[in-house]
Amino acid sequence: SFEYAFIGSFEDPATAKEIALAMYSRGVDVIQTAAAKSQLGVIEAANETGNLVIGDVADNVDMYPEGYAGYLGVSFSANVIEACKLLAEGNYPAGDHGYMSLANGGYYIPWEAVERLATNNPDRADKVAEAVALGKDLEAQLLAGDITVDFNVETPVAHEGTEAPAAPSAEGMQIVLIGNQRFGDQGPMDDMAFGLDQCVEQYGFEIKKLESESAAEHEEDVRAMAREGYDLIMTTFPPMT
C-alpha cells in the first residue's frame, strides 16, 4: 500500500517534517520526496524515527547515512544547458515544449547512492544488491526502448500565425534565469544556477539570476528582463510559468 501528501511549498521543511512524522507513525516504511528544500524536514523525520527516506535532486546522505536510500536524480542544470546549446547553434525551438528523460540526461539514477545504503547497513546488503540488479536491468530496458512508460507527452498547440524569431549570434548573448524560489536551496534552484554557470563556460553567454518570490511581481520581472534585451528568459516553477 502507499499514501502521499502535498506540502504546498518547496521551502517549508518544518511542515514537511510534521507530515513525514505522521506518515511514519502510521507505519510507512519509506518516503520518496519530490520537495526540493522541504525534503530536509522529511530526512530529519526519518532520522528521528529510524525509517528509510529517498530524497530528490541533491545528495543529502550526510544528514542520515544509516537510512538515506538514495535520491531521485533530476538534472535541472541539463535542461538549462540544453536550452543554451540550442540557442548557440541557432536551433532554439521557440514555442515548442521539450521533454527531459534518462536518454538526454534530464534524469539519472545515482546507483552509488543506493549501494551506499548497503555499506552503511550490512544487514541490508543482500536486499540492496537485489534491488540494484533489478533496477539496472529495468534502466537498460528503458534506454533501449524495450519498456514504454505511458504518460501524456502531447505538445501544447501554439497559436496560429506565430513564427519563431531568427536566432541571434551566440556571441554576446544574454541569458537570465528568474526563479520564484530562493537560490541556495541545495536543490533544483541551485542545480539550475549551476547549469547557467556552465553556459558561461561552454558558450560565453552573459548571465543573470533573479529571484521573483511574489506572484504579483512575476509578470513585471519577466517584462523588465525583456525590456533590458535579454535573448533568453528562463523561468522556474508554477505559477510563474
PDB file of C-alpha atoms in Angstrom:
ATOM      1  CA  SER A   1       0.000   0.000   0.000  1.00  0.00           C
ATOM      2  CA  PHE A   2       1.056   3.597  -0.372  1.00  0.00           C
ATOM      3  CA  GLU A   3      -0.014   7.080   0.588  1.00  0.00           C
ATOM      4  CA  TYR A   4       1.005  10.560  -0.459  1.00  0.00           C
ATOM      5  CA  ALA A   5       0.712  14.155   0.711  1.00  0.00           C
ATOM      6  CA  PHE A   6       1.317  17.653  -0.600  1.00  0.00           C
ATOM      7  CA  ILE A   7       3.337  20.127   1.448  1.00  0.00           C
ATOM      8  CA  GLY A   8       2.251  23.122  -0.599  1.00  0.00           C
ATOM      9  CA  SER A   9       5.730  24.655  -0.717  1.00  0.00           C
ATOM     10  CA  PHE A  10       9.216  23.720  -1.841  1.00  0.00           C
ATOM     11  CA  GLU A  11      10.658  25.778   1.032  1.00  0.00           C
ATOM     12  CA  ASP A  12       8.897  24.521   4.149  1.00  0.00           C
ATOM     13  CA  PRO A  13      10.970  21.814   5.881  1.00  0.00           C
ATOM     14  CA  ALA A  14       9.020  22.251   9.124  1.00  0.00           C
ATOM     15  CA  THR A  15       5.664  21.303   7.591  1.00  0.00           C
ATOM     16  CA  ALA A  16       7.307  18.519   5.601  1.00  0.00           C
ATOM     17  CA  LYS A  17       8.726  17.086   8.813  1.00  0.00           C
ATOM     18  CA  GLU A  18       5.318  17.124  10.533  1.00  0.00           C
ATOM     19  CA  ILE A  19       3.726  15.304   7.598  1.00  0.00           C
ATOM     20  CA  ALA A  20       6.553  12.768   7.442  1.00  0.00           C
ATOM     21  CA  LEU A  21       6.392  12.067  11.175  1.00  0.00           C
ATOM     22  CA  ALA A  22       2.653  11.421  10.854  1.00  0.00           C
ATOM     23  CA  MET A  23       3.237   9.054   7.937  1.00  0.00           C
ATOM     24  CA  TYR A  24       5.942   7.116   9.738  1.00  0.00           C
ATOM     25  CA  SER A  25       3.713   6.867  12.823  1.00  0.00           C
ATOM     26  CA  ARG A  26       1.066   5.192  10.639  1.00  0.00           C
ATOM     27  CA  GLY A  27       3.541   2.518   9.585  1.00  0.00           C
ATOM     28  CA  VAL A  28       5.012   3.943   6.381  1.00  0.00           C
ATOM     29  CA  ASP A  29       8.373   2.232   5.783  1.00  0.00           C
ATOM     30  CA  VAL A  30       9.977   4.605   3.279  1.00  0.00           C
ATOM     31  CA  ILE A  31       9.171   8.057   1.915  1.00  0.00           C
ATOM     32  CA  GLN A  32      10.207   9.283  -1.527  1.00  0.00           C
ATOM     33  CA  THR A  33      10.354  13.066  -1.716  1.00  0.00           C
ATOM     34  CA  ALA A  34       9.843  15.483  -4.590  1.00  0.00           C
ATOM     35  CA  ALA A  35      10.061  18.582  -2.468  1.00  0.00           C
ATOM     36  CA  ALA A  36      13.349  20.458  -3.034  1.00  0.00           C
ATOM     37  CA  LYS A  37      14.377  22.210   0.199  1.00  0.00           C
ATOM     38  CA  SER A  38      11.322  20.854   2.042  1.00  0.00           C
ATOM     39  CA  GLN A  39      12.830  17.368   1.779  1.00  0.00           C
ATOM     40  CA  LEU A  40      15.252  18.317   4.553  1.00  0.00           C
ATOM     41  CA  GLY A  41      12.368  18.086   7.026  1.00  0.00           C
ATOM     42  CA  VAL A  42      11.444  14.622   5.744  1.00  0.00           C
ATOM     43  CA  ILE A  43      15.031  13.441   6.170  1.00  0.00           C
ATOM     44  CA  GLU A  44      15.035  14.755   9.737  1.00  0.00           C
ATOM     45  CA  ALA A  45      11.811  12.843  10.434  1.00  0.00           C
ATOM     46  CA  ALA A  46      13.282   9.642   9.000  1.00  0.00           C
ATOM     47  CA  ASN A  47      16.378  10.054  11.143  1.00  0.00           C
ATOM     48  CA  GLU A  48      14.357  10.596  14.313  1.00  0.00           C
ATOM     49  CA  THR A  49      12.148   7.566  13.683  1.00  0.00           C
ATOM     50  CA  GLY A  50      14.766   5.231  12.221  1.00  0.00           C
ATOM     51  CA  ASN A  51      12.943   4.831   8.906  1.00  0.00           C
ATOM     52  CA  LEU A  52      14.124   4.962   5.304  1.00  0.00           C
ATOM     53  CA  VAL A  53      13.933   8.004   3.057  1.00  0.00           C
ATOM     54  CA  ILE A  54      14.702   8.671  -0.620  1.00  0.00           C
ATOM     55  CA  GLY A  55      15.441  12.301  -1.408  1.00  0.00           C
ATOM     56  CA  ASP A  56      15.372  14.308  -4.613  1.00  0.00           C
ATOM     57  CA  VAL A  57      17.822  16.293  -6.756  1.00  0.00           C
ATOM     58  CA  ALA A  58      20.660  16.650  -4.212  1.00  0.00           C
ATOM     59  CA  ASP A  59      22.594  14.017  -2.258  1.00  0.00           C
ATOM     60  CA  ASN A  60      21.845  14.666   1.418  1.00  0.00           C
ATOM     61  CA  VAL A  61      23.280  11.427   2.790  1.00  0.00           C
ATOM     62  CA  ASP A  62      25.306  13.286   5.431  1.00  0.00           C
ATOM     63  CA  MET A  63      22.092  14.148   7.237  1.00  0.00           C
ATOM     64  CA  TYR A  64      21.231  10.476   7.815  1.00  0.00           C
ATOM     65  CA  PRO A  65      23.769   7.945   6.478  1.00  0.00           C
ATOM     66  CA  GLU A  66      22.050   4.944   8.065  1.00  0.00           C
ATOM     67  CA  GLY A  67      18.681   5.416   6.380  1.00  0.00           C
ATOM     68  CA  TYR A  68      19.229   7.576   3.317  1.00  0.00           C
ATOM     69  CA  ALA A  69      18.412   5.171   0.477  1.00  0.00           C
ATOM     70  CA  GLY A  70      19.428   7.382  -2.431  1.00  0.00           C
ATOM     71  CA  TYR A  71      17.717  10.203  -4.265  1.00  0.00           C
ATOM     72  CA  LEU A  72      15.773  10.944  -7.422  1.00  0.00           C
ATOM     73  CA  GLY A  73      18.353  12.147  -9.929  1.00  0.00           C
ATOM     74  CA  VAL A  74      16.908  15.166 -11.710  1.00  0.00           C
ATOM     75  CA  SER A  75      19.347  17.368 -13.612  1.00  0.00           C
ATOM     76  CA  PHE A  76      17.707  20.768 -13.822  1.00  0.00           C
ATOM     77  CA  SER A  77      21.083  22.023 -14.996  1.00  0.00           C
ATOM     78  CA  ALA A  78      20.877  19.716 -18.041  1.00  0.00           C
ATOM     79  CA  ASN A  79      17.666  21.489 -19.034  1.00  0.00           C
ATOM     80  CA  VAL A  80      19.335  24.891 -18.794  1.00  0.00           C
ATOM     81  CA  ILE A  81      22.436  23.743 -20.685  1.00  0.00           C
ATOM     82  CA  GLU A  82      20.330  22.160 -23.442  1.00  0.00           C
ATOM     83  CA  ALA A  83      18.433  25.424 -23.954  1.00  0.00           C
ATOM     84  CA  CYS A  84      21.709  27.361 -24.175  1.00  0.00           C
ATOM     85  CA  LYS A  85      23.144  24.790 -26.605  1.00  0.00           C
ATOM     86  CA  LEU A  86      20.147  25.042 -28.923  1.00  0.00           C
ATOM     87  CA  LEU A  87      20.282  28.832 -28.808  1.00  0.00           C
ATOM     88  CA  ALA A  88      24.023  28.900 -29.533  1.00  0.00           C
ATOM     89  CA  GLU A  89      23.542  26.560 -32.506  1.00  0.00           C
ATOM     90  CA  GLY A  90      20.682  28.630 -33.896  1.00  0.00           C
ATOM     91  CA  ASN A  91      18.194  25.800 -33.360  1.00  0.00           C
ATOM     92  CA  TYR A  92      16.240  27.120 -30.379  1.00  0.00           C
ATOM     93  CA  PRO A  93      12.679  25.743 -30.812  1.00  0.00           C
ATOM     94  CA  ALA A  94      10.730  28.770 -29.622  1.00  0.00           C
ATOM     95  CA  GLY A  95       7.143  27.832 -28.817  1.00  0.00           C
ATOM     96  CA  ASP A  96       7.823  24.105 -28.625  1.00  0.00           C
ATOM     97  CA  HIS A  97       7.595  22.081 -25.431  1.00  0.00           C
ATOM     98  CA  GLY A  98      10.600  19.845 -24.817  1.00  0.00           C
ATOM     99  CA  TYR A  99      10.949  16.841 -22.539  1.00  0.00           C
ATOM    100  CA  MET A 100      13.840  15.696 -20.420  1.00  0.00           C
ATOM    101  CA  SER A 101      14.449  11.987 -19.852  1.00  0.00           C
ATOM    102  CA  LEU A 102      17.000   9.352 -18.917  1.00  0.00           C
ATOM    103  CA  ALA A 103      18.145   9.344 -22.541  1.00  0.00           C
ATOM    104  CA  ASN A 104      19.008  13.047 -22.739  1.00  0.00           C
ATOM    105  CA  GLY A 105      20.380  13.436 -19.233  1.00  0.00           C
ATOM    106  CA  GLY A 106      17.397  15.167 -17.680  1.00  0.00           C
ATOM    107  CA  TYR A 107      17.043  12.292 -15.240  1.00  0.00           C
ATOM    108  CA  TYR A 108      19.580   9.843 -13.917  1.00  0.00           C
ATOM    109  CA  ILE A 109      19.771   7.063 -11.346  1.00  0.00           C
ATOM    110  CA  PRO A 110      22.573   7.544  -8.806  1.00  0.00           C
ATOM    111  CA  TRP A 111      23.247   3.884  -8.159  1.00  0.00           C
ATOM    112  CA  GLU A 112      26.240   4.637  -5.971  1.00  0.00           C
ATOM    113  CA  ALA A 113      23.896   6.359  -3.519  1.00  0.00           C
ATOM    114  CA  VAL A 114      21.674   3.276  -3.363  1.00  0.00           C
ATOM    115  CA  GLU A 115      24.633   0.923  -2.963  1.00  0.00           C
ATOM    116  CA  ARG A 116      25.952   3.119  -0.166  1.00  0.00           C
ATOM    117  CA  LEU A 117      22.932   2.089   1.898  1.00  0.00           C
ATOM    118  CA  ALA A 118      24.340  -1.438   1.986  1.00  0.00           C
ATOM    119  CA  THR A 119      27.729  -0.145   3.091  1.00  0.00           C
ATOM    120  CA  ASN A 120      26.145   1.760   5.964  1.00  0.00           C
ATOM    121  CA  ASN A 121      23.791  -1.132   6.785  1.00  0.00           C
ATOM    122  CA  PRO A 122      25.471  -4.528   6.213  1.00  0.00           C
ATOM    123  CA  ASP A 123      22.291  -6.316   7.281  1.00  0.00           C
ATOM    124  CA  ARG A 124      20.537  -4.832   4.241  1.00  0.00           C
ATOM    125  CA  ALA A 125      23.329  -5.709   1.786  1.00  0.00           C
ATOM    126  CA  ASP A 126      21.594  -8.660   0.116  1.00  0.00           C
ATOM    127  CA  LYS A 127      18.319  -6.806  -0.379  1.00  0.00           C
ATOM    128  CA  VAL A 128      20.104  -3.724  -1.704  1.00  0.00           C
ATOM    129  CA  ALA A 129      22.141  -5.805  -4.156  1.00  0.00           C
ATOM    130  CA  GLU A 130      18.972  -7.497  -5.397  1.00  0.00           C
ATOM    131  CA  ALA A 131      17.200  -4.149  -5.824  1.00  0.00           C
ATOM    132  CA  VAL A 132      20.147  -2.581  -7.661  1.00  0.00           C
ATOM    133  CA  ALA A 133      20.450  -5.523 -10.061  1.00  0.00           C
ATOM    134  CA  LEU A 134      16.735  -5.350 -10.867  1.00  0.00           C
ATOM    135  CA  GLY A 135      16.842  -1.572 -11.194  1.00  0.00           C
ATOM    136  CA  LYS A 136      19.809  -1.556 -13.559  1.00  0.00           C
ATOM    137  CA  ASP A 137      18.102  -4.155 -15.739  1.00  0.00           C
ATOM    138  CA  LEU A 138      14.963  -2.018 -15.943  1.00  0.00           C
ATOM    139  CA  GLU A 139      17.064   1.078 -16.664  1.00  0.00           C
ATOM    140  CA  ALA A 140      18.753  -0.694 -19.572  1.00  0.00           C
ATOM    141  CA  GLN A 141      15.393  -1.773 -20.968  1.00  0.00           C
ATOM    142  CA  LEU A 142      14.071   1.797 -20.712  1.00  0.00           C
ATOM    143  CA  LEU A 143      17.085   3.225 -22.530  1.00  0.00           C
ATOM    144  CA  ALA A 144      16.812   0.523 -25.205  1.00  0.00           C
ATOM    145  CA  GLY A 145      13.148   1.293 -25.733  1.00  0.00           C
ATOM    146  CA  ASP A 146      12.032  -2.157 -24.616  1.00  0.00           C
ATOM    147  CA  ILE A 147       9.866  -0.647 -21.886  1.00  0.00           C
ATOM    148  CA  THR A 148       7.494   2.205 -22.583  1.00  0.00           C
ATOM    149  CA  VAL A 149       6.163   4.364 -19.775  1.00  0.00           C
ATOM    150  CA  ASP A 150       2.732   5.623 -20.734  1.00  0.00           C
ATOM    151  CA  PHE A 151       2.106   9.263 -19.969  1.00  0.00           C
ATOM    152  CA  ASN A 152       0.772  12.288 -21.816  1.00  0.00           C
ATOM    153  CA  VAL A 153       3.504  13.830 -23.953  1.00  0.00           C
ATOM    154  CA  GLU A 154       1.298  15.825 -26.303  1.00  0.00           C
ATOM    155  CA  THR A 155       2.846  19.144 -27.207  1.00  0.00           C
ATOM    156  CA  PRO A 156       0.666  22.184 -26.400  1.00  0.00           C
ATOM    157  CA  VAL A 157      -0.831  23.711 -29.544  1.00  0.00           C
ATOM    158  CA  ALA A 158       0.730  27.055 -30.451  1.00  0.00           C
ATOM    159  CA  HIS A 159      -1.358  29.972 -31.726  1.00  0.00           C
ATOM    160  CA  GLU A 160      -1.690  30.006 -35.490  1.00  0.00           C
ATOM    161  CA  GLY A 161       0.326  32.590 -37.323  1.00  0.00           C
ATOM    162  CA  THR A 162       3.189  32.749 -34.851  1.00  0.00           C
ATOM    163  CA  GLU A 163       6.703  32.209 -36.087  1.00  0.00           C
ATOM    164  CA  ALA A 164       9.918  31.690 -34.174  1.00  0.00           C
ATOM    165  CA  PRO A 165      12.233  34.723 -34.386  1.00  0.00           C
ATOM    166  CA  ALA A 166      15.532  34.385 -36.207  1.00  0.00           C
ATOM    167  CA  ALA A 167      18.254  33.086 -33.914  1.00  0.00           C
ATOM    168  CA  PRO A 168      20.803  35.746 -32.964  1.00  0.00           C
ATOM    169  CA  SER A 169      24.542  35.165 -32.935  1.00  0.00           C
ATOM    170  CA  ALA A 170      25.807  33.313 -29.858  1.00  0.00           C
ATOM    171  CA  GLU A 171      28.440  35.971 -29.265  1.00  0.00           C
ATOM    172  CA  GLY A 172      27.348  38.418 -26.588  1.00  0.00           C
ATOM    173  CA  MET A 173      24.049  36.672 -25.875  1.00  0.00           C
ATOM    174  CA  GLN A 174      22.425  37.500 -22.550  1.00  0.00           C
ATOM    175  CA  ILE A 175      20.559  34.851 -20.571  1.00  0.00           C
ATOM    176  CA  VAL A 176      18.550  35.394 -17.402  1.00  0.00           C
ATOM    177  CA  LEU A 177      17.132  32.792 -15.008  1.00  0.00           C
ATOM    178  CA  ILE A 178      14.178  34.110 -12.995  1.00  0.00           C
ATOM    179  CA  GLY A 179      13.289  31.966 -10.003  1.00  0.00           C
ATOM    180  CA  ASN A 180      10.159  32.102  -7.910  1.00  0.00           C
ATOM    181  CA  GLN A 181      12.101  30.416  -5.116  1.00  0.00           C
ATOM    182  CA  ARG A 182      15.340  31.427  -3.449  1.00  0.00           C
ATOM    183  CA  PHE A 183      18.685  30.276  -4.736  1.00  0.00           C
ATOM    184  CA  GLY A 184      20.714  28.433  -2.118  1.00  0.00           C
ATOM    185  CA  ASP A 185      18.103  25.676  -1.633  1.00  0.00           C
ATOM    186  CA  GLN A 186      20.585  22.814  -2.166  1.00  0.00           C
ATOM    187  CA  GLY A 187      18.074  21.508  -4.700  1.00  0.00           C
ATOM    188  CA  PRO A 188      16.521  22.439  -8.053  1.00  0.00           C
ATOM    189  CA  MET A 189      17.225  26.183  -7.855  1.00  0.00           C
ATOM    190  CA  ASP A 190      20.918  25.643  -7.217  1.00  0.00           C
ATOM    191  CA  ASP A 191      21.040  22.953  -9.891  1.00  0.00           C
ATOM    192  CA  MET A 192      19.571  25.323 -12.470  1.00  0.00           C
ATOM    193  CA  ALA A 193      22.017  28.017 -11.375  1.00  0.00           C
ATOM    194  CA  PHE A 194      24.837  25.524 -11.893  1.00  0.00           C
ATOM    195  CA  GLY A 195      23.566  24.848 -15.415  1.00  0.00           C
ATOM    196  CA  LEU A 196      23.504  28.574 -16.125  1.00  0.00           C
ATOM    197  CA  ASP A 197      27.119  28.872 -14.980  1.00  0.00           C
ATOM    198  CA  GLN A 198      28.028  26.054 -17.368  1.00  0.00           C
ATOM    199  CA  CYS A 199      26.511  28.077 -20.206  1.00  0.00           C
ATOM    200  CA  VAL A 200      29.051  30.798 -19.464  1.00  0.00           C
ATOM    201  CA  GLU A 201      31.919  28.333 -19.731  1.00  0.00           C
ATOM    202  CA  GLN A 202      30.600  26.479 -22.784  1.00  0.00           C
ATOM    203  CA  TYR A 203      29.068  29.289 -24.843  1.00  0.00           C
ATOM    204  CA  GLY A 204      30.405  32.543 -23.402  1.00  0.00           C
ATOM    205  CA  PHE A 205      26.938  33.867 -22.580  1.00  0.00           C
ATOM    206  CA  GLU A 206      26.371  36.767 -20.210  1.00  0.00           C
ATOM    207  CA  ILE A 207      24.085  35.572 -17.432  1.00  0.00           C
ATOM    208  CA  LYS A 208      21.924  36.923 -14.657  1.00  0.00           C
ATOM    209  CA  LYS A 209      19.986  35.258 -11.841  1.00  0.00           C
ATOM    210  CA  LEU A 210      16.923  36.983 -10.452  1.00  0.00           C
ATOM    211  CA  GLU A 211      14.653  35.991  -7.557  1.00  0.00           C
ATOM    212  CA  SER A 212      10.987  36.841  -8.078  1.00  0.00           C
ATOM    213  CA  GLU A 213       9.294  35.448  -4.986  1.00  0.00           C
ATOM    214  CA  SER A 214       5.972  37.288  -5.116  1.00  0.00           C
ATOM    215  CA  ALA A 215       3.385  36.122  -7.644  1.00  0.00           C
ATOM    216  CA  ALA A 216       2.404  39.762  -8.132  1.00  0.00           C
ATOM    217  CA  GLU A 217       5.934  40.506  -9.361  1.00  0.00           C
ATOM    218  CA  HIS A 218       6.385  37.618 -11.820  1.00  0.00           C
ATOM    219  CA  GLU A 219       4.960  39.208 -14.958  1.00  0.00           C
ATOM    220  CA  GLU A 220       6.654  42.564 -14.414  1.00  0.00           C
ATOM    221  CA  ASP A 221      10.011  40.906 -13.686  1.00  0.00           C
ATOM    222  CA  VAL A 222       9.805  38.956 -16.954  1.00  0.00           C
ATOM    223  CA  ARG A 223       8.782  42.075 -18.879  1.00  0.00           C
ATOM    224  CA  ALA A 224      11.619  44.040 -17.269  1.00  0.00           C
ATOM    225  CA  MET A 225      14.173  41.495 -18.452  1.00  0.00           C
ATOM    226  CA  ALA A 226      12.661  41.584 -21.939  1.00  0.00           C
ATOM    227  CA  ARG A 227      12.957  45.372 -21.981  1.00  0.00           C
ATOM    228  CA  GLU A 228      16.613  45.066 -20.991  1.00  0.00           C
ATOM    229  CA  GLY A 229      17.143  43.000 -24.127  1.00  0.00           C
ATOM    230  CA  TYR A 230      17.832  39.517 -22.767  1.00  0.00           C
ATOM    231  CA  ASP A 231      17.961  36.951 -25.570  1.00  0.00           C
ATOM    232  CA  LEU A 232      16.595  34.097 -23.464  1.00  0.00           C
ATOM    233  CA  ILE A 233      14.474  34.384 -20.328  1.00  0.00           C
ATOM    234  CA  MET A 234      14.142  31.191 -18.300  1.00  0.00           C
ATOM    235  CA  THR A 235      11.564  30.798 -15.538  1.00  0.00           C
ATOM    236  CA  THR A 236      11.215  28.076 -12.959  1.00  0.00           C
ATOM    237  CA  PHE A 237       8.024  26.693 -11.435  1.00  0.00           C
ATOM    238  CA  PRO A 238       4.263  27.368 -11.447  1.00  0.00           C
ATOM    239  CA  PRO A 239       2.563  29.763 -11.080  1.00  0.00           C
ATOM    240  CA  MET A 240       5.362  31.738 -12.735  1.00  0.00           C
ATOM    241  CA  THR A 241       5.408  29.543 -15.830  1.00  0.00           C
TER     242      THR A 241
END
